[in-house]
Steps between C-alpha positions, in 0.01 A plus 500: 500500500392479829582130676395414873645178677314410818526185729130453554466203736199339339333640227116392617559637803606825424374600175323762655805692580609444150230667333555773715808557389449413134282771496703775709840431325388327184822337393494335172664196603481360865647191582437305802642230694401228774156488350430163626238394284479252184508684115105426489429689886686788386243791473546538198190665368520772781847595386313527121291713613704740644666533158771224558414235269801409412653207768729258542466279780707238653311353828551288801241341698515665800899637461683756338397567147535808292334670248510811217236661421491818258292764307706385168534158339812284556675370222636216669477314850742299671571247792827415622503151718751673786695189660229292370248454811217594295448843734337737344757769536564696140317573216625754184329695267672678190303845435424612139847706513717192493545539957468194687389545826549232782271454802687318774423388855814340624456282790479638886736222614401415796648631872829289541764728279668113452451310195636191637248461758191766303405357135268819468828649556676338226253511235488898564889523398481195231196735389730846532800246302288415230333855415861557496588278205174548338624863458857512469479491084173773530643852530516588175125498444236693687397310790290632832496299821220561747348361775572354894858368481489458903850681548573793606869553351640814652571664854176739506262231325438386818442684863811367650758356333673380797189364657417308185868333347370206665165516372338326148481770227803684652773245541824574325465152295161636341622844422836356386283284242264750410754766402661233320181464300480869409861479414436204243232650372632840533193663590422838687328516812265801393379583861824504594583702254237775567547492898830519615626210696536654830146584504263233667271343250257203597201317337432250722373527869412215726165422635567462835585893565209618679611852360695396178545871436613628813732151528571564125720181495482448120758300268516583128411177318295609188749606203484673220759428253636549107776436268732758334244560210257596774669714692443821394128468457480370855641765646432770298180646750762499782393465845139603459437190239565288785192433785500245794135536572557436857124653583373171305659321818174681759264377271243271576615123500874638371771261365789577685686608203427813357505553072784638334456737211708606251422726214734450194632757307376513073678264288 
């Protein structure tokens, strides 16, 4: 099983790119987020025929938004309310195997590192708190998180970890809470896993390098992660089952994320 996560920055805009890829990597499940359209924009019958008929879709006019879309039906789909705002930030789908698989875009949070005086701020770590809960009771079942979490937890997830303490997606409160999360929920961070954690490992590079590449300023904030009954399968390929496809990010009209893949291991 082959499953791609990729931050896509509007769907309409850049569904170009995505076909592309569909048909150079050919995952059998990709799921996006910030597609920033309603359920009904969603190009849907493009993704059909490309062999992806399956979808689930949960839109936003305009912001955020995510979506699953795969070469296999679902056997059920899901939407979790995340601190209520009606933001369309999650969406699950439970494969014909019994695996539910989660689709997240947690909130950017703003510039201020201060929820006091940032609400975009505090909804990112009542957001972070209540994924927490939501999977503290989960680990015994087979559960996959993907998708932009917008924190980049450890020293090399980010291009300088001195340079960016002070800086949203880096700050010790976020990484505190987010490891907290995977702690509830006891789940394995499978690129971590793969790449050792003194090795620099980014998905995300702004737009305003001139030369992202030769900059190469990235932060790792698209994740990849299981429970215990998953673990073996997701890391059975070892480090060649895992691609950042980093040359997505020269393309024409990129996202500034580049797609995560992961190829599980046989059940």
């Amino acid at each position: 099983m082959r499953i791609t996560t990729w931050n896509i920055n509007s769907i309409r805009s850049r569904m170009g790119i995505v076909e592309r890829f569909l048909q150079e990597v050919q995952p059998d499940i990709l799921c996006l987020q910030e597609i920033k359209c309603l359920n009904d924009q969603f190009p849907s019958k493009l993704f059909t025929k490309l062999g992806y008929e399956h979808q689930a879709i949960n839109g936003q006019k305009a912001y955020h938004g995510v979506a699953t879309v795969a070469r296999a039906p679902f056997v059920k789909t899901s939407i979790h309310d995340f601190c209520g705002r009606g933001d369309a930030r999650h969406i699950s789908v439970t494969l014909e195997n019994g695996t539910i698989l989660h689709n997240f875009y947690v909130p950017a949070g703003g510039d201020d590192p201060d929820p006091i005086t940032n609400d975009k701020f505090a909804h990112k770590l009542a957001f972070v708190d209540e994924m927490a809960q939501f999977f503290s009771r989960k680990s015994k079942q087979s559960h996959i998180i993907v998708g932009d979490l917008n924190i980049a937890p450890l020293e090399h997830d980010v291009w300088s970890h001195k340079q960016l303490l002070k800086v949203v997606s880096h700050t010790p409160v976020e990484v505190e809470k987010l490891q907290l999360l995977m702690k509830k929920g006891k789940f394995v961070d499978v690129m971590r896993r793969l790449v050792p954690e003194d090795e620099k490992l980014y998905t995300w590079w702004s737009y305003r390098a001139k030369d992202w590449r030769a900059s190469n300023r990235g932060r790792r904030l698209d994740h990849i992660w299981v429970t215990p009954p998953l673990e073996a399968r997701a890391v059975a390929g070892g480090r060649p089952a895992l691609h950042i496809h980093d040359g997505a990010r020269d393309w024409v009209k990129p996202s500034d994320h580049a797609p995560v893949t992961l190829d599980f291991g046989p059940a």
